[in-house]
Tab-separated table of N, CA, C and O and ligand atoms in Angstrom:
chain	number	residue	atom	x	y	z
A	1	ALA	N	134.501	154.481	98.380
A	1	ALA	CA	136.044	154.692	98.156
A	1	ALA	C	136.394	153.483	97.300
A	1	ALA	O	135.849	152.336	97.311
A	2	VAL	N	137.307	153.663	96.505
A	2	VAL	CA	138.070	152.783	95.581
A	2	VAL	C	138.992	151.930	96.481
A	2	VAL	O	139.920	152.657	96.989
A	3	ALA	N	139.051	150.624	96.416
A	3	ALA	CA	140.213	150.033	97.189
A	3	ALA	C	141.181	149.892	96.069
A	3	ALA	O	141.383	149.823	95.010
A	4	ARG	N	142.354	150.314	96.766
A	4	ARG	CA	143.638	150.479	96.233
A	4	ARG	C	144.259	149.166	96.333
A	4	ARG	O	143.990	148.338	97.161
A	5	ILE	N	145.083	148.555	95.362
A	5	ILE	CA	145.641	147.449	95.229
A	5	ILE	C	146.542	147.123	96.583
A	5	ILE	O	146.531	145.912	97.131
A	6	GLN	N	147.173	148.350	97.189
A	6	GLN	CA	148.053	148.053	98.359
A	6	GLN	C	147.106	147.616	99.564
A	6	GLN	O	147.723	147.144	100.676
A	7	ASP	N	145.736	147.941	99.367
A	7	ASP	CA	144.893	147.562	100.699
A	7	ASP	C	144.234	146.238	100.669
A	7	ASP	O	143.647	145.717	101.583
A	8	ILE	N	144.564	145.595	99.469
A	8	ILE	CA	144.002	144.116	99.558
A	8	ILE	C	145.003	143.276	100.263
A	8	ILE	O	146.196	143.078	99.705
A	9	PRO	N	144.493	142.563	101.259
A	9	PRO	CA	145.424	141.590	101.870
A	9	PRO	C	146.122	140.640	101.004
A	9	PRO	O	145.447	139.935	100.168
A	10	HIS	N	147.406	140.443	100.999
A	10	HIS	CA	148.064	139.396	100.331
A	10	HIS	C	148.259	139.673	98.813
A	10	HIS	O	148.480	138.824	98.070
A	11	GLU	N	147.673	140.692	98.322
A	11	GLU	CA	147.909	141.167	96.982
A	11	GLU	C	149.512	141.384	96.680
A	11	GLU	O	150.154	142.064	97.387
A	12	VAL	N	149.727	140.503	95.814
A	12	VAL	CA	151.240	140.541	95.571
A	12	VAL	C	151.568	141.538	94.508
A	12	VAL	O	151.167	141.681	93.331
A	13	GLU	N	152.450	142.438	94.764
A	13	GLU	CA	152.919	143.469	94.019
A	13	GLU	C	154.327	143.175	93.215
A	13	GLU	O	154.489	143.696	92.221
A	14	LYS	N	155.093	142.505	93.898
A	14	LYS	CA	156.276	141.912	93.282
A	14	LYS	C	156.854	140.559	93.924
A	14	LYS	O	156.695	140.500	95.100
A	15	ALA	N	157.452	139.783	93.050
A	15	ALA	CA	157.993	138.604	93.665
A	15	ALA	C	159.238	138.035	92.976
A	15	ALA	O	159.176	138.277	91.569
A	16	GLY	N	160.298	137.585	93.402
A	16	GLY	CA	161.333	137.163	92.715
A	16	GLY	C	162.576	136.730	93.694
A	16	GLY	O	162.483	136.840	94.819
A	17	GLN	N	163.539	136.118	93.012
A	17	GLN	CA	164.643	135.535	93.656
A	17	GLN	C	165.658	136.702	93.853
A	17	GLN	O	166.134	137.336	92.918
A	18	LEU	N	166.059	136.704	95.354
A	18	LEU	CA	167.210	137.653	95.569
A	18	LEU	C	168.060	136.958	96.581
A	18	LEU	O	167.671	136.017	97.325
A	19	LYS	N	169.385	137.204	96.514
A	19	LYS	CA	170.218	136.840	97.648
A	19	LYS	C	169.900	137.857	98.945
A	19	LYS	O	169.673	139.025	98.537
A	20	LYS	N	169.846	137.192	99.952
A	20	LYS	CA	169.412	137.837	101.216
A	20	LYS	C	170.472	137.427	102.374
A	20	LYS	O	170.795	136.279	102.401
A	21	THR	N	170.675	138.471	103.305
A	21	THR	CA	171.357	138.130	104.511
A	21	THR	C	170.712	139.029	105.604
A	21	THR	O	170.623	140.234	105.088
A	22	LYS	N	170.632	138.567	106.639
A	22	LYS	CA	170.224	139.487	107.841
A	22	LYS	C	171.524	139.984	108.410
A	22	LYS	O	172.299	139.132	108.736
A	23	ILE	N	171.649	141.291	108.838
A	23	ILE	CA	172.814	141.727	109.342
A	23	ILE	C	172.721	142.284	110.730
A	23	ILE	O	173.639	142.573	111.299
A	24	ALA	N	171.394	142.489	111.089
A	24	ALA	CA	171.112	143.054	112.567
A	24	ALA	C	169.764	142.477	112.976
A	24	ALA	O	168.871	142.382	112.253
A	25	GLU	N	169.816	142.215	114.176
A	25	GLU	CA	168.433	141.692	114.739
A	25	GLU	C	168.226	142.715	116.187
A	25	GLU	O	169.069	142.529	117.113
A	26	GLY	N	167.304	143.432	116.070
A	26	GLY	CA	167.004	144.401	117.099
A	26	GLY	C	168.222	145.369	117.391
A	26	GLY	O	168.344	145.716	118.545
A	27	GLY	N	168.958	145.682	116.463
A	27	GLY	CA	170.065	146.633	116.520
A	27	GLY	C	171.300	146.005	116.748
A	27	GLY	O	172.442	146.639	116.738
A	28	ARG	N	171.270	144.718	117.163
A	28	ARG	CA	172.405	143.840	117.381
A	28	ARG	C	172.931	143.300	116.109
A	28	ARG	O	172.235	142.519	115.392
A	29	LYS	N	174.368	143.458	115.893
A	29	LYS	CA	174.843	142.958	114.477
A	29	LYS	C	175.070	141.549	114.552
A	29	LYS	O	175.285	140.907	115.543
A	30	LEU	N	174.605	141.114	113.368
A	30	LEU	CA	174.716	139.561	113.139
A	30	LEU	C	175.865	139.296	112.200
A	30	LEU	O	176.119	140.051	111.416
A	31	ARG	N	176.420	138.060	112.231
A	31	ARG	CA	177.351	137.639	111.074
A	31	ARG	C	176.394	137.279	109.807
A	31	ARG	O	175.265	136.647	109.937
A	32	LYS	N	176.947	137.831	108.624
A	32	LYS	CA	176.349	137.639	107.482
A	32	LYS	C	176.175	136.013	107.028
A	32	LYS	O	177.074	135.384	107.482
A	33	ASN	N	175.083	135.808	106.473
A	33	ASN	CA	174.926	134.391	105.987
A	33	ASN	C	174.175	134.517	104.629
A	33	ASN	O	172.904	134.245	104.700
A	34	TRP	N	174.690	134.911	103.500
A	34	TRP	CA	174.105	134.966	102.320
A	34	TRP	C	173.344	133.958	101.931
A	34	TRP	O	174.013	132.748	101.898
A	35	ALA	N	172.124	133.935	101.415
A	35	ALA	CA	171.407	132.765	100.776
A	35	ALA	C	170.399	133.176	99.831
A	35	ALA	O	169.807	134.308	100.128
A	36	MET	N	170.115	132.423	98.776
A	36	MET	CA	169.063	132.674	97.871
A	36	MET	C	167.709	132.581	98.801
A	36	MET	O	167.348	131.787	99.448
A	37	SER	N	166.958	133.675	98.461
A	37	SER	CA	165.590	133.807	98.995
A	37	SER	C	164.560	134.012	97.860
A	37	SER	O	164.879	134.793	97.023
A	38	TRP	N	163.219	133.561	98.041
A	38	TRP	CA	162.221	134.008	97.228
A	38	TRP	C	161.542	135.142	98.071
A	38	TRP	O	161.048	134.879	99.183
A	39	VAL	N	161.491	136.311	97.275
A	39	VAL	CA	161.106	137.466	98.113
A	39	VAL	C	159.727	137.895	97.442
A	39	VAL	O	159.559	138.099	96.239
A	40	VAL	N	158.803	138.076	98.407
A	40	VAL	CA	157.312	138.645	97.942
A	40	VAL	C	156.962	139.894	98.632
A	40	VAL	O	157.076	139.949	99.760
A	41	LEU	N	156.569	140.888	97.757
A	41	LEU	CA	156.221	142.018	98.337
A	41	LEU	C	154.625	142.157	98.262
A	41	LEU	O	154.104	142.051	97.147
A	42	ALA	N	154.016	142.188	99.412
A	42	ALA	CA	152.450	141.994	99.392
A	42	ALA	C	151.910	143.138	100.448
A	42	ALA	O	152.369	142.975	101.623
A	43	GLY	N	151.223	144.117	99.950
A	43	GLY	CA	150.882	145.201	100.928
A	43	GLY	C	152.093	146.008	101.590
A	43	GLY	O	152.954	146.277	100.996
A	44	ASN	N	151.856	145.809	102.966
A	44	ASN	CA	153.113	146.491	103.704
A	44	ASN	C	154.307	145.453	104.114
A	44	ASN	O	155.187	145.884	104.591
A	45	SER	N	154.002	144.302	103.660
A	45	SER	CA	154.820	143.191	104.137
A	45	SER	C	155.908	142.822	102.921
A	45	SER	O	155.591	142.651	101.867
A	46	LEU	N	157.061	142.495	103.311
A	46	LEU	CA	158.026	141.849	102.544
A	46	LEU	C	158.186	140.430	103.169
A	46	LEU	O	158.580	140.156	104.437
A	47	ILE	N	157.985	139.445	102.333
A	47	ILE	CA	157.912	138.070	102.850
A	47	ILE	C	159.013	137.215	102.185
A	47	ILE	O	159.245	137.320	101.098
A	48	PHE	N	159.804	136.444	103.083
A	48	PHE	CA	160.904	135.716	102.494
A	48	PHE	C	160.580	134.217	102.749
A	48	PHE	O	160.025	133.654	103.754
A	49	TYR	N	160.708	133.482	101.612
A	49	TYR	CA	160.501	132.186	101.467
A	49	TYR	C	161.879	131.484	101.053
A	49	TYR	O	162.585	132.055	100.299
A	50	LYS	N	162.067	130.123	101.466
A	50	LYS	CA	163.287	129.404	101.003
A	50	LYS	C	163.004	129.063	99.649
A	50	LYS	O	164.014	128.771	98.932
A	51	GLU	N	161.911	128.445	99.342
A	51	GLU	CA	161.547	127.980	97.981
A	51	GLU	C	160.822	128.944	97.161
A	51	GLU	O	159.851	129.638	97.596
A	52	PRO	N	160.988	129.001	95.781
A	52	PRO	CA	160.214	129.751	94.844
A	52	PRO	C	158.777	129.249	94.916
A	52	PRO	O	158.436	128.026	95.148
A	53	LYS	N	157.909	130.247	94.735
A	53	LYS	CA	156.425	129.861	94.514
A	53	LYS	C	156.087	129.708	93.181
A	53	LYS	O	156.842	130.040	92.220
A	54	VAL	N	154.888	129.316	92.984
A	54	VAL	CA	154.395	129.084	91.627
A	54	VAL	C	154.145	130.573	91.119
A	54	VAL	O	153.384	131.220	91.606
A	55	GLN	N	154.745	130.806	89.986
A	55	GLN	CA	154.451	132.236	89.493
A	55	GLN	C	154.042	132.134	88.034
A	55	GLN	O	154.551	131.374	87.169
A	56	GLY	N	152.923	132.832	87.826
A	56	GLY	CA	152.404	133.026	86.331
A	56	GLY	C	152.474	134.305	85.938
A	56	GLY	O	153.034	135.186	86.696
A	57	PRO	N	152.071	134.673	84.757
A	57	PRO	CA	152.069	136.132	84.281
A	57	PRO	C	151.358	137.132	85.269
A	57	PRO	O	150.144	136.849	85.236
A	58	GLY	N	152.048	137.948	85.925
A	58	GLY	CA	151.295	138.797	86.578
A	58	GLY	C	150.621	138.300	87.928
A	58	GLY	O	149.790	139.079	88.673
A	59	SER	N	150.953	137.136	88.357
A	59	SER	CA	150.314	136.579	89.312
A	59	SER	C	151.357	135.584	90.278
A	59	SER	O	152.356	135.223	89.705
A	60	TRP	N	150.951	135.174	91.174
A	60	TRP	CA	151.741	134.416	92.213
A	60	TRP	C	150.696	133.664	93.119
A	60	TRP	O	149.809	134.107	93.730
A	61	ARG	N	151.078	132.418	93.271
A	61	ARG	CA	150.156	131.463	94.080
A	61	ARG	C	151.073	130.804	95.088
A	61	ARG	O	152.119	130.202	94.738
A	62	PRO	N	150.808	130.791	96.281
A	62	PRO	CA	151.649	130.017	97.272
A	62	PRO	C	151.454	128.503	97.088
A	62	PRO	O	150.468	127.994	96.606
A	63	SER	N	152.519	128.008	97.226
A	63	SER	CA	152.565	126.389	97.018
A	63	SER	C	152.510	125.643	98.381
A	63	SER	O	152.681	124.610	98.584
A	64	GLY	N	152.035	126.355	99.307
A	64	GLY	CA	151.753	125.741	100.619
A	64	GLY	C	152.791	125.807	101.769
A	64	GLY	O	152.530	125.696	102.899
A	65	SER	N	154.194	126.289	101.263
A	65	SER	CA	155.113	126.167	102.282
A	65	SER	C	155.043	127.486	103.093
A	65	SER	O	154.581	128.392	102.524
A	66	LYS	N	155.345	127.437	104.304
A	66	LYS	CA	155.311	128.544	105.077
A	66	LYS	C	156.376	129.526	104.870
A	66	LYS	O	157.531	129.160	104.593
A	67	PRO	N	156.251	131.039	104.882
A	67	PRO	CA	157.289	131.807	104.861
A	67	PRO	C	158.508	131.580	105.874
A	67	PRO	O	158.173	131.187	106.946
A	68	GLU	N	159.684	131.790	105.626
A	68	GLU	CA	160.900	131.810	106.590
A	68	GLU	C	160.606	133.020	107.500
A	68	GLU	O	160.667	132.687	108.755
A	69	SER	N	160.177	134.088	107.001
A	69	SER	CA	160.089	135.175	107.805
A	69	SER	C	159.451	136.387	106.923
A	69	SER	O	159.228	136.339	105.663
A	70	SER	N	158.828	137.571	107.725
A	70	SER	CA	158.294	138.535	106.977
A	70	SER	C	158.586	139.872	107.797
A	70	SER	O	158.930	139.619	109.063
A	71	VAL	N	158.672	140.895	107.211
A	71	VAL	CA	158.913	142.063	107.708
A	71	VAL	C	157.881	143.437	107.316
A	71	VAL	O	157.397	143.198	106.210
A	72	ASP	N	157.590	144.128	108.398
A	72	ASP	CA	156.657	145.114	107.935
A	72	ASP	C	157.397	146.332	107.532
A	72	ASP	O	158.431	146.963	108.200
A	73	LEU	N	157.100	146.915	106.283
A	73	LEU	CA	157.928	147.942	105.686
A	73	LEU	C	157.644	149.487	106.330
A	73	LEU	O	158.220	150.268	105.908
A	74	ARG	N	156.451	149.536	107.090
A	74	ARG	CA	156.271	150.778	107.706
A	74	ARG	C	157.269	151.413	108.554
A	74	ARG	O	157.784	150.730	109.449
A	75	GLY	N	157.640	152.530	107.973
A	75	GLY	CA	158.993	153.151	108.782
A	75	GLY	C	160.299	152.567	108.573
A	75	GLY	O	161.251	153.087	109.149
A	76	ALA	N	160.285	151.715	107.449
A	76	ALA	CA	161.737	151.285	107.157
A	76	ALA	C	162.489	152.311	106.434
A	76	ALA	O	161.781	153.082	105.865
A	77	VAL	N	163.768	151.945	106.596
A	77	VAL	CA	164.861	153.019	105.777
A	77	VAL	C	165.535	152.167	104.861
A	77	VAL	O	166.024	151.059	105.123
A	78	LEU	N	165.459	152.901	103.643
A	78	LEU	CA	166.120	152.060	102.224
A	78	LEU	C	167.110	152.649	101.698
A	78	LEU	O	167.117	154.055	101.739
A	79	ASP	N	168.329	152.157	101.751
A	79	ASP	CA	169.375	152.811	100.910
A	79	ASP	C	170.322	151.693	100.148
A	79	ASP	O	170.011	150.551	100.375
A	80	TRP	N	171.100	152.306	99.379
A	80	TRP	CA	172.112	151.276	98.732
A	80	TRP	C	173.217	151.015	99.751
A	80	TRP	O	173.763	151.908	100.516
A	81	ALA	N	173.619	149.707	99.942
A	81	ALA	CA	174.594	149.328	101.028
A	81	ALA	C	176.091	149.458	100.274
A	81	ALA	O	176.735	148.472	100.068
A	82	ARG	N	176.510	150.721	100.284
A	82	ARG	CA	177.791	150.975	99.349
A	82	ARG	C	178.864	150.341	100.137
A	82	ARG	O	179.906	149.684	99.599
A	83	ASP	N	179.013	150.567	101.650
A	83	ASP	CA	180.297	150.137	102.359
A	83	ASP	C	179.971	148.938	102.968
A	83	ASP	O	180.755	148.624	103.965
A	84	MET	N	178.883	148.305	102.829
A	84	MET	CA	178.395	147.103	103.681
A	84	MET	C	178.762	145.614	103.304
A	84	MET	O	178.598	144.681	103.762
A	85	SER	N	179.097	145.788	101.968
A	85	SER	CA	179.306	144.514	101.291
A	85	SER	C	180.421	144.650	99.973
A	85	SER	O	180.506	145.804	99.445
A	86	SER	N	181.231	143.663	99.661
A	86	SER	CA	182.045	143.623	98.617
A	86	SER	C	181.202	143.324	97.374
A	86	SER	O	181.642	143.553	96.287
A	87	ARG	N	180.020	142.921	97.336
A	87	ARG	CA	179.140	142.721	96.205
A	87	ARG	C	178.570	143.969	95.637
A	87	ARG	O	178.457	144.878	96.323
A	88	LYS	N	178.137	143.777	94.416
A	88	LYS	CA	177.390	144.896	93.732
A	88	LYS	C	175.927	144.764	93.826
A	88	LYS	O	175.506	143.553	94.277
A	89	ASN	N	175.336	145.802	93.598
A	89	ASN	CA	173.762	145.710	93.595
A	89	ASN	C	173.202	145.321	94.913
A	89	ASN	O	172.492	144.304	95.019
A	90	VAL	N	173.571	145.941	96.101
A	90	VAL	CA	173.069	145.627	97.306
A	90	VAL	C	172.153	146.619	97.885
A	90	VAL	O	172.796	147.601	97.920
A	91	ILE	N	170.977	146.292	98.232
A	91	ILE	CA	170.097	147.131	98.921
A	91	ILE	C	170.193	146.804	100.419
A	91	ILE	O	170.203	145.635	100.897
A	92	HIS	N	170.327	147.901	101.099
A	92	HIS	CA	170.207	147.860	102.739
A	92	HIS	C	168.793	148.327	103.147
A	92	HIS	O	168.239	149.355	102.876
A	93	LEU	N	168.090	147.396	103.822
A	93	LEU	CA	166.887	147.723	104.557
A	93	LEU	C	166.961	147.661	105.987
A	93	LEU	O	167.412	146.718	106.706
A	94	ARG	N	166.468	148.716	106.732
A	94	ARG	CA	166.414	148.793	108.102
A	94	ARG	C	164.968	148.959	108.479
A	94	ARG	O	164.345	149.950	108.254
A	95	MET	N	164.520	147.967	109.297
A	95	MET	CA	163.255	148.044	109.809
A	95	MET	C	163.089	148.809	111.183
A	95	MET	O	164.167	148.875	111.765
A	96	VAL	N	161.774	149.220	111.606
A	96	VAL	CA	161.632	149.879	112.750
A	96	VAL	C	162.189	149.102	114.135
A	96	VAL	O	162.386	149.584	115.092
A	97	THR	N	162.026	147.828	113.794
A	97	THR	CA	162.436	146.798	114.897
A	97	THR	C	163.992	146.729	115.031
A	97	THR	O	164.240	146.150	116.127
A	98	GLY	N	164.662	147.499	114.289
A	98	GLY	CA	166.134	147.281	114.374
A	98	GLY	C	166.703	146.121	113.579
A	98	GLY	O	167.894	145.622	113.779
A	99	ASN	N	165.762	145.308	112.976
A	99	ASN	CA	166.246	144.208	112.078
A	99	ASN	C	166.884	144.828	110.863
A	99	ASN	O	166.136	145.795	110.280
A	100	GLU	N	167.836	144.440	110.320
A	100	GLU	CA	168.489	144.835	109.173
A	100	GLU	C	168.785	143.914	108.217
A	100	GLU	O	169.162	142.729	108.550
A	101	PHE	N	168.506	144.131	106.961
A	101	PHE	CA	168.794	143.159	105.917
A	101	PHE	C	169.654	143.487	104.695
A	101	PHE	O	169.515	144.898	104.401
A	102	LEU	N	170.363	142.894	104.109
A	102	LEU	CA	170.902	143.083	102.691
A	102	LEU	C	170.282	142.231	101.673
A	102	LEU	O	169.977	141.049	101.902
A	103	LEU	N	169.880	142.840	100.535
A	103	LEU	CA	169.354	142.138	99.410
A	103	LEU	C	170.169	142.349	98.225
A	103	LEU	O	170.476	143.525	97.999
A	104	GLN	N	170.421	141.431	97.311
A	104	GLN	CA	171.388	141.444	96.440
A	104	GLN	C	170.974	140.597	95.075
A	104	GLN	O	170.444	139.526	95.187
A	105	SER	N	171.078	141.386	94.009
A	105	SER	CA	170.984	140.612	92.544
A	105	SER	C	172.121	140.977	91.783
A	105	SER	O	172.680	142.068	91.721
A	106	ASP	N	172.660	139.923	91.007
A	106	ASP	CA	173.816	140.452	89.998
A	106	ASP	C	173.141	141.106	88.954
A	106	ASP	O	173.965	141.733	88.133
A	107	SER	N	171.877	141.122	88.715
A	107	SER	CA	171.195	141.878	87.617
A	107	SER	C	170.884	143.417	88.075
A	107	SER	O	170.165	143.557	89.001
A	108	ASP	N	171.648	144.239	87.433
A	108	ASP	CA	171.215	145.708	87.650
A	108	ASP	C	169.899	145.924	87.532
A	108	ASP	O	169.110	146.674	88.402
A	109	ALA	N	169.161	145.461	86.524
A	109	ALA	CA	167.844	145.647	86.036
A	109	ALA	C	166.908	145.310	87.347
A	109	ALA	O	165.996	145.910	87.748
A	110	VAL	N	167.055	144.044	87.734
A	110	VAL	CA	166.376	143.371	88.728
A	110	VAL	C	166.525	144.374	90.097
A	110	VAL	O	165.509	144.466	90.776
A	111	ILE	N	167.732	144.478	90.557
A	111	ILE	CA	167.962	145.294	91.757
A	111	ILE	C	167.362	146.631	91.641
A	111	ILE	O	166.660	147.167	92.534
A	112	GLN	N	167.434	147.235	90.456
A	112	GLN	CA	166.756	148.702	90.259
A	112	GLN	C	165.335	148.661	90.547
A	112	GLN	O	164.625	149.465	91.147
A	113	ASP	N	164.756	147.585	89.827
A	113	ASP	CA	163.095	147.373	90.028
A	113	ASP	C	162.807	147.222	91.609
A	113	ASP	O	161.851	147.920	91.872
A	114	TRP	N	163.657	146.409	92.330
A	114	TRP	CA	163.325	146.133	93.616
A	114	TRP	C	163.402	147.452	94.494
A	114	TRP	O	162.650	147.966	95.267
A	115	TYR	N	164.678	148.124	94.171
A	115	TYR	CA	164.858	149.364	94.766
A	115	TYR	C	163.574	150.372	94.692
A	115	TYR	O	163.107	150.946	95.699
A	116	GLN	N	163.214	150.504	93.332
A	116	GLN	CA	162.212	151.597	93.111
A	116	GLN	C	160.621	151.188	93.712
A	116	GLN	O	160.220	151.940	94.285
A	117	ILE	N	160.463	149.854	93.755
A	117	ILE	CA	159.207	149.455	94.277
A	117	ILE	C	159.028	149.518	95.774
A	117	ILE	O	158.102	149.936	96.392
A	118	LEU	N	160.288	149.141	96.352
A	118	LEU	CA	160.382	149.224	97.825
A	118	LEU	C	160.291	150.769	98.170
A	118	LEU	O	159.673	150.976	99.323
A	119	GLN	N	161.003	151.589	97.408
A	119	GLN	CA	161.093	153.056	97.856
A	119	GLN	C	159.717	153.596	97.689
A	119	GLN	O	158.911	154.234	98.576
A	120	ASN	N	158.813	153.157	96.824
A	120	ASN	CA	157.507	153.607	96.408
A	120	ASN	C	156.538	153.195	97.462
A	120	ASN	O	155.761	153.987	98.059
A	121	VAL	N	156.596	151.952	98.131
A	121	VAL	CA	155.888	151.378	99.347
A	121	VAL	C	156.144	152.168	100.414
A	121	VAL	O	155.261	152.566	101.183
A	122	ILE	N	157.489	152.317	100.779
A	122	ILE	CA	157.854	152.856	102.011
A	122	ILE	C	157.385	154.457	102.107
A	122	ILE	O	156.811	154.937	103.086
A	123	GLU	N	157.602	155.186	100.980
A	123	GLU	CA	157.078	156.448	100.781
A	123	GLU	C	155.620	156.627	101.105
A	123	GLU	O	155.069	157.391	101.718
A	124	LYS	N	154.806	155.647	100.375
A	124	LYS	CA	153.477	155.692	100.619
A	124	LYS	C	153.088	155.430	101.983
A	124	LYS	O	152.209	156.099	102.440
A	125	LEU	N	153.648	154.590	102.736
A	125	LEU	CA	153.462	154.256	104.099
A	125	LEU	C	153.756	155.414	105.063
A	125	LEU	O	153.068	155.772	105.904
A	126	ASP	N	154.789	156.222	104.604
A	126	ASP	CA	155.118	157.416	105.396
A	126	ASP	C	154.145	158.490	105.257
A	126	ASP	O	154.030	159.243	106.194
A	127	ARG	N	153.405	158.404	104.092
A	127	ARG	CA	152.400	159.489	104.055
A	127	ARG	C	151.036	159.242	104.579
A	127	ARG	O	150.181	160.024	104.994
A	128	GLU	N	150.895	158.028	105.048
A	128	GLU	CA	149.640	157.556	105.563
A	128	GLU	C	149.644	158.134	106.913
A	128	GLU	O	150.464	158.128	107.847
B	201	LIG	O1	181.080	142.122	106.111
B	201	LIG	P1	181.965	140.975	106.056
B	201	LIG	O2	182.212	140.328	107.314
B	201	LIG	O3	183.062	141.228	105.147
B	201	LIG	O4	181.122	139.817	105.267
B	201	LIG	C1	181.606	138.794	104.579
B	201	LIG	C2	181.484	137.534	105.577
B	201	LIG	O5	180.345	137.311	106.197
B	201	LIG	C3	181.866	136.323	104.835
B	201	LIG	O6	181.731	135.149	105.771
B	201	LIG	P2	182.619	134.837	106.925
B	201	LIG	O7	181.824	135.149	108.141
B	201	LIG	O8	182.886	133.343	106.938
B	201	LIG	O9	184.120	135.500	106.848
B	201	LIG	C4	180.881	136.107	103.917
B	201	LIG	O10	181.226	134.740	103.107
B	201	LIG	C5	181.007	137.211	102.765
B	201	LIG	O11	180.107	136.906	101.580
B	201	LIG	C6	180.674	138.343	103.444
B	201	LIG	O12	180.970	139.568	102.581
B	201	LIG	P3	180.143	140.141	101.371
B	201	LIG	O13	181.103	141.136	100.852
B	201	LIG	O14	179.878	139.001	100.372
B	201	LIG	O15	178.945	140.738	101.783
């Protein structure tokens, strides 16, 4: 069998800076606290760092700092957060754990890229 890129642990599919806030923990609503986050998509996981990592062309290397948090995308629900923020370009992610996040970029292209790749990963996991 051919190993797919998604099967390789810690294979980074995408990484970049997004504004992030957690809005629910286990289904319980939280007060928003928007902050810049370095977001890494690797396999089934979305990993959040406070500081940017070293990024080269098509690659990403951890610089030693521990992730702030990470979430499992299996069973997650993705949509546009139309009525959940005054900001534009806001993605709403709800995890199976009942944790919910908003991710935002001022760049239309950046947020569209993230939406597409997250949708692809979640759909792939749904088919497994
Ligand atoms: O959904 P909300 O309550 O309108 O979200 C805003 C608040 O969290 C606000 O902080 P305060 O809790 O101090 O009011 C934030 O500064 C805003 O950024 C939040 O709204 P946006 O529209 O930026 O998601």
